[in-house]
CSV table of C-alpha atoms in Angstrom, one decimal:
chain,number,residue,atom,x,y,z
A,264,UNK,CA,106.8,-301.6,32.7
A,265,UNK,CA,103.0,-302.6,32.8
A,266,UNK,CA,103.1,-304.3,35.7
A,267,UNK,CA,102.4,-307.7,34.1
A,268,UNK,CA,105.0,-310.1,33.7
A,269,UNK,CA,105.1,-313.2,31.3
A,270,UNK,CA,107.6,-316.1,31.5
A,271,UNK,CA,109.3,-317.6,29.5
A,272,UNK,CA,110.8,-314.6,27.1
A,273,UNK,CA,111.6,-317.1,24.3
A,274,UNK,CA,110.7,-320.5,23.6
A,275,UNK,CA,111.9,-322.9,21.0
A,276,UNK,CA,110.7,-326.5,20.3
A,277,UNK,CA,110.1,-328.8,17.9
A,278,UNK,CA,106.8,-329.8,16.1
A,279,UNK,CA,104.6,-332.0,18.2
A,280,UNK,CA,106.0,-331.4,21.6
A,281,UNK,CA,103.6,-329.5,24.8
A,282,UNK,CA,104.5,-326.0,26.2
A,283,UNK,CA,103.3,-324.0,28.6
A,284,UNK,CA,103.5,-320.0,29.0
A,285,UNK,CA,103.1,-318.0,32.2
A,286,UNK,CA,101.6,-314.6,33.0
A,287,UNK,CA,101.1,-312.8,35.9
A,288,UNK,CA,98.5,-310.0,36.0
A,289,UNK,CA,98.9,-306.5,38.0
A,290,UNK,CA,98.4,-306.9,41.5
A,291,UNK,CA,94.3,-306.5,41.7
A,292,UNK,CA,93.5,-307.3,38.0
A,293,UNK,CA,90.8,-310.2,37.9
A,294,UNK,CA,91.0,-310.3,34.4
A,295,UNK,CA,93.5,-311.9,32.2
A,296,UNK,CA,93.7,-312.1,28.5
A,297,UNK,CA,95.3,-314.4,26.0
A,298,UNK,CA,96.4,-313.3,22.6
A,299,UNK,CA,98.3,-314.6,19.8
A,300,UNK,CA,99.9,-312.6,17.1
A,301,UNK,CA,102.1,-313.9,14.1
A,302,UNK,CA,104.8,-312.4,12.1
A,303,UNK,CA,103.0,-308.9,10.9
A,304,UNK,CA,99.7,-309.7,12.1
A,305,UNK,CA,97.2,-308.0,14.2
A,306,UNK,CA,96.5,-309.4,17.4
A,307,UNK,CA,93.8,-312.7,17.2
A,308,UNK,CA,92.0,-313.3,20.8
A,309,UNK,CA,92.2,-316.4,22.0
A,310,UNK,CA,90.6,-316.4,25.5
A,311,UNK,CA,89.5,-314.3,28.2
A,312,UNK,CA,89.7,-315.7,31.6
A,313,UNK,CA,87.7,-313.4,34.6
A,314,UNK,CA,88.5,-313.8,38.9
A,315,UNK,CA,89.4,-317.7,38.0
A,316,UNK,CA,86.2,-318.4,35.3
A,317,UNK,CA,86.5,-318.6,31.4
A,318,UNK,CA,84.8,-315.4,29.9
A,319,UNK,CA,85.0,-315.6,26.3
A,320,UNK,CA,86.6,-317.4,23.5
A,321,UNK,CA,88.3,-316.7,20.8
A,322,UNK,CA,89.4,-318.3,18.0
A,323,UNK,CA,91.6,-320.8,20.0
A,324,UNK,CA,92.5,-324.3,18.8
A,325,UNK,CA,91.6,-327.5,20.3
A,326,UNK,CA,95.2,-328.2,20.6
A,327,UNK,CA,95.2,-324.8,23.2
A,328,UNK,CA,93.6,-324.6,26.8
A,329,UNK,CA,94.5,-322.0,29.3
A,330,UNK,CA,93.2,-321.8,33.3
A,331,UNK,CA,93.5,-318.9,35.8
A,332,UNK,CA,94.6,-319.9,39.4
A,333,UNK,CA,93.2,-318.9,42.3
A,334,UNK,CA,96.1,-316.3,43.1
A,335,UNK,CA,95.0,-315.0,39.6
A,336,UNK,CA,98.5,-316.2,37.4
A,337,UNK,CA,97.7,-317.8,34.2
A,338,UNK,CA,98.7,-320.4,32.1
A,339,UNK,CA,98.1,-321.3,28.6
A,340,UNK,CA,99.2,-324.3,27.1
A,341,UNK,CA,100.1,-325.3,24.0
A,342,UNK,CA,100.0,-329.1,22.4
A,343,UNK,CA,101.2,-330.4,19.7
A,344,UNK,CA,102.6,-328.2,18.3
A,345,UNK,CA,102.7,-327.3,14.4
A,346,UNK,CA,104.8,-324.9,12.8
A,347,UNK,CA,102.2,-322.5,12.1
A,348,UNK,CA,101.9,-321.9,15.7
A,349,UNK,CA,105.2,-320.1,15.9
A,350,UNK,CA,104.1,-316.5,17.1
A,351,UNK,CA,104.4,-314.2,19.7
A,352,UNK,CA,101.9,-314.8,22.8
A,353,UNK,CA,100.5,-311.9,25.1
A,354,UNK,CA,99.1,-311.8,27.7
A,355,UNK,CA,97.1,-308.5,29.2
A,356,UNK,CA,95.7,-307.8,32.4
A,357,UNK,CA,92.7,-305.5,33.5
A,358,UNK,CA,90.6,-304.6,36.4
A,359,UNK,CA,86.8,-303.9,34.7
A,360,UNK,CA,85.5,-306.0,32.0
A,361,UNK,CA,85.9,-303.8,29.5
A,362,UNK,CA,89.1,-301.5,31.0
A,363,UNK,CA,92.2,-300.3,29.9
A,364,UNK,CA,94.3,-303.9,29.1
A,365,UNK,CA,97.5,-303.9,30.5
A,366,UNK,CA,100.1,-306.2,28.2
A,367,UNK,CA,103.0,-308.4,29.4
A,368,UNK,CA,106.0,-308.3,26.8
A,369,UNK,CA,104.9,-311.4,25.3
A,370,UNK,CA,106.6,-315.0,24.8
A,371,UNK,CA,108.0,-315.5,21.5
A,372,UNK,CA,107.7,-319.1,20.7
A,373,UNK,CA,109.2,-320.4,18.1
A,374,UNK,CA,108.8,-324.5,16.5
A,375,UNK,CA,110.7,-325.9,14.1
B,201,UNK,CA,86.9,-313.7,12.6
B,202,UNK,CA,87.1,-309.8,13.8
B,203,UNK,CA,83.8,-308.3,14.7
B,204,UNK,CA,86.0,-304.6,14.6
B,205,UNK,CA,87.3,-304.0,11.2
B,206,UNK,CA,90.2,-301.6,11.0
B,207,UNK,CA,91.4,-299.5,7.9
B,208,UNK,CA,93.9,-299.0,6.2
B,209,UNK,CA,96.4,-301.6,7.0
B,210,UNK,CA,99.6,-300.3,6.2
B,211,UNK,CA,99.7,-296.4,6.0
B,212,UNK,CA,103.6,-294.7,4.5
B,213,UNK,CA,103.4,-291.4,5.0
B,214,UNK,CA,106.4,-288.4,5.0
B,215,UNK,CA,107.1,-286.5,7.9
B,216,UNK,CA,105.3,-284.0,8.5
B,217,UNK,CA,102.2,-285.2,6.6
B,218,UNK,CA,98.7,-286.0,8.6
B,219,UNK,CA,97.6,-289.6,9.6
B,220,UNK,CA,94.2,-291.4,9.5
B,221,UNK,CA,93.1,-294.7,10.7
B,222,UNK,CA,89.7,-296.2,11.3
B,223,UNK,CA,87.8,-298.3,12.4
B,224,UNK,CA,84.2,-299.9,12.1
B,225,UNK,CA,82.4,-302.0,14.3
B,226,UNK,CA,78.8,-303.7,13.0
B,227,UNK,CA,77.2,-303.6,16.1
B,228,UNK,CA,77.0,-300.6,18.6
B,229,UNK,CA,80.0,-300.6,21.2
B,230,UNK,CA,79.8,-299.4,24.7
B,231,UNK,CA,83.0,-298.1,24.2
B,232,UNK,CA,86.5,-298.1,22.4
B,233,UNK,CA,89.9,-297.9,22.9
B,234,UNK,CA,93.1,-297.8,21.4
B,235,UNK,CA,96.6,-299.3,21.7
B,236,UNK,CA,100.3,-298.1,20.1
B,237,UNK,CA,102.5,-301.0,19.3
B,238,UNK,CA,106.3,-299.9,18.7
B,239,UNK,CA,108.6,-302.5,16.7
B,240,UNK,CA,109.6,-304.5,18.6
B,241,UNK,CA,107.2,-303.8,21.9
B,242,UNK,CA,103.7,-304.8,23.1
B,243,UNK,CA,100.6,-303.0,22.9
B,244,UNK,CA,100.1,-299.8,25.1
B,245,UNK,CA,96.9,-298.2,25.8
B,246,UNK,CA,96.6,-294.5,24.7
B,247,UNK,CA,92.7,-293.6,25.1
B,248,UNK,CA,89.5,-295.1,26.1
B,249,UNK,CA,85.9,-293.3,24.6
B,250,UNK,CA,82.7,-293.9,25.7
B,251,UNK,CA,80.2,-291.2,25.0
B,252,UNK,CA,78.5,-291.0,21.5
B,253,UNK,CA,79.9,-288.0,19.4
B,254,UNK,CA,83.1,-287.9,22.2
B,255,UNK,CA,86.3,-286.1,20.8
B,256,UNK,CA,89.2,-286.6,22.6
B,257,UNK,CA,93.1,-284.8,21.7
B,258,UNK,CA,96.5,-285.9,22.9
B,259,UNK,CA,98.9,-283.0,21.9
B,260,UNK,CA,99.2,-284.1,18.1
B,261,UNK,CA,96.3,-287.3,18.2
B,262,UNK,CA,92.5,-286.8,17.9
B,263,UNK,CA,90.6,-289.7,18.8
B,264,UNK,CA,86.9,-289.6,17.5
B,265,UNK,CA,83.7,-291.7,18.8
B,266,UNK,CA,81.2,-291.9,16.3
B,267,UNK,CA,77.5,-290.4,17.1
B,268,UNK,CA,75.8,-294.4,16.9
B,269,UNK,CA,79.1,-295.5,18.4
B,270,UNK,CA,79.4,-298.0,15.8
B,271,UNK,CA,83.4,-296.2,14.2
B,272,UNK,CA,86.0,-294.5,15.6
B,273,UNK,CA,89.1,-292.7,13.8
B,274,UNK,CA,92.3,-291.5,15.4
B,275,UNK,CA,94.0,-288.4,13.9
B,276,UNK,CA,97.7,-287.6,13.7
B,277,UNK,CA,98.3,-284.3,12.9
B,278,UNK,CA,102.0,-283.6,11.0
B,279,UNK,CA,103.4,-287.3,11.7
B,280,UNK,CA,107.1,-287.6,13.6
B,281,UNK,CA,109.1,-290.3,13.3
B,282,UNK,CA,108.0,-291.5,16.9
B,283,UNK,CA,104.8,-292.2,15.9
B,284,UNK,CA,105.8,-295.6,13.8
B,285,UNK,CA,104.3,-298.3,14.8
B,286,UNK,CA,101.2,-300.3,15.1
B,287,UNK,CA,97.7,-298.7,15.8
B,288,UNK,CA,95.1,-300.7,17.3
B,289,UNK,CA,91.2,-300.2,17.7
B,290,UNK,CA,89.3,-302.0,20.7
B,291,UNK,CA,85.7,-302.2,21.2
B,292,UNK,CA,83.5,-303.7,23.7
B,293,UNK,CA,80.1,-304.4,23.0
B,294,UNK,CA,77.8,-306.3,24.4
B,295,UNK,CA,76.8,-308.4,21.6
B,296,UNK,CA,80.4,-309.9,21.7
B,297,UNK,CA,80.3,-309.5,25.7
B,298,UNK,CA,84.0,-309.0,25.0
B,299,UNK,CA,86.9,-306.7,24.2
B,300,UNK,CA,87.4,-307.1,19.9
B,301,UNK,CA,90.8,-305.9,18.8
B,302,UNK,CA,90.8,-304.3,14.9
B,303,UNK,CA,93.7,-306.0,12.8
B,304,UNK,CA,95.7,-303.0,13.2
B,305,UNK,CA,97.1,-299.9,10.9
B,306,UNK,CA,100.4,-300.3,10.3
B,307,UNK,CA,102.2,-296.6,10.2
B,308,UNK,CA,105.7,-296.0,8.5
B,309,UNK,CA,107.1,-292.2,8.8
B,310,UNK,CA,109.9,-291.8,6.1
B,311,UNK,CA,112.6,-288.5,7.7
């Protein structure tokens, strides 16, 4: 257990509709990352969110956006939706910049 | 697209046999880590390097910083059947001012 937690587990919708994921970094970690990684793919970066403030980008889609709260939880939201975007979604946690990243066990979404 | 590039992608080896995986960055990184992914699981650190030239061992893995910190390589030394899985690269540099993942080396053992 890494100590981050992502909700939900699995998430199934249909083309065009809005969803949003959850994470929740280790207790202390400022930083929280986005990723997005399809069916036998590497992992592709989509954004890097530091103490509440955008970081970096990625290559997210306009269709994406993501915020970090002040208690540190993020959320990244998804609009609508294409099949394409059916992947697995992780989220990782770390304390420095450039630390050890900590990953949640990821939200399988899937669209039909 | 990736700023870390990471070879090979798939690797099938037999038990028993050593395993290679690299990775290349085009600009220098401050440092570089890397990640196991199990079927199945999510990433999970295994090392972090920072110093130019650094070796590092983990019982049967070598992790290797190269002197301009520009590649790295992780070593396997007589593979297991617990080493399948994915093997990702990191680096942070500052041209990126972010952490780059490599796309990953895919590892089968076959008993």
């Amino acid at each position: 257990d890494s100590g981050v937690t992502q909700t939900p587990k699995h998430l199934i919708t249909a083309t065009g509709q809005r969803v949003t994921l959850r994470c929740s970094p280790r207790s202390g970690d400022l930083s929280v990352y986005w990723y997005q990684q399809s069916l036998d793919q590497g992992l592709q970066f989509l954004i890097h969110y530091y103490n509440g403030e955008e970081r970096a980008k990625g290559n997210i889609l306009e269709r994406f956006s993501a915020q970090q709260f002040p208690d540190l939880h993020s959320e990244l939201n998804l609009s609508s939706l294409e099949l394409g975007d059916s992947a697995l979604y992780f989220c990782a946690s770390s304390v420095p910049l450039d630390g050890e990243q900590f990953f949640g066990p990821g939200t399988r979404l899937t669209v039909l | 697209g990736q700023q870390v590039m990471q070879i090979p992608q798939y690797q099938h080896v037999q038990e028993g046999e050593d395993f290679t995986t690299y990775c290349n960055s085009s600009t220098t990184l401050s440092n570089i880590q890397w990640y196991k992914q199990r079927p199945g699981g999510h990433p999970v650190f295994l090392i972090q390097l920072v110093k130019s030239g650094e070796v590092k061992k983990q019982k049967r893995l070598t992790f290797q910083f190269g002197e301009a910190k520009k590649n790295s390589s992780l070593h396997i030394t007589a593979t297991q059947t617990t080493d399948v899985g994915t093997y990702f690269c990191a680096g942070h540099s500052q041209w990126f001012n972010d952490m780059r993942f490599g796309a990953g080396t895919r590892l089968t053992v076959k008993p």
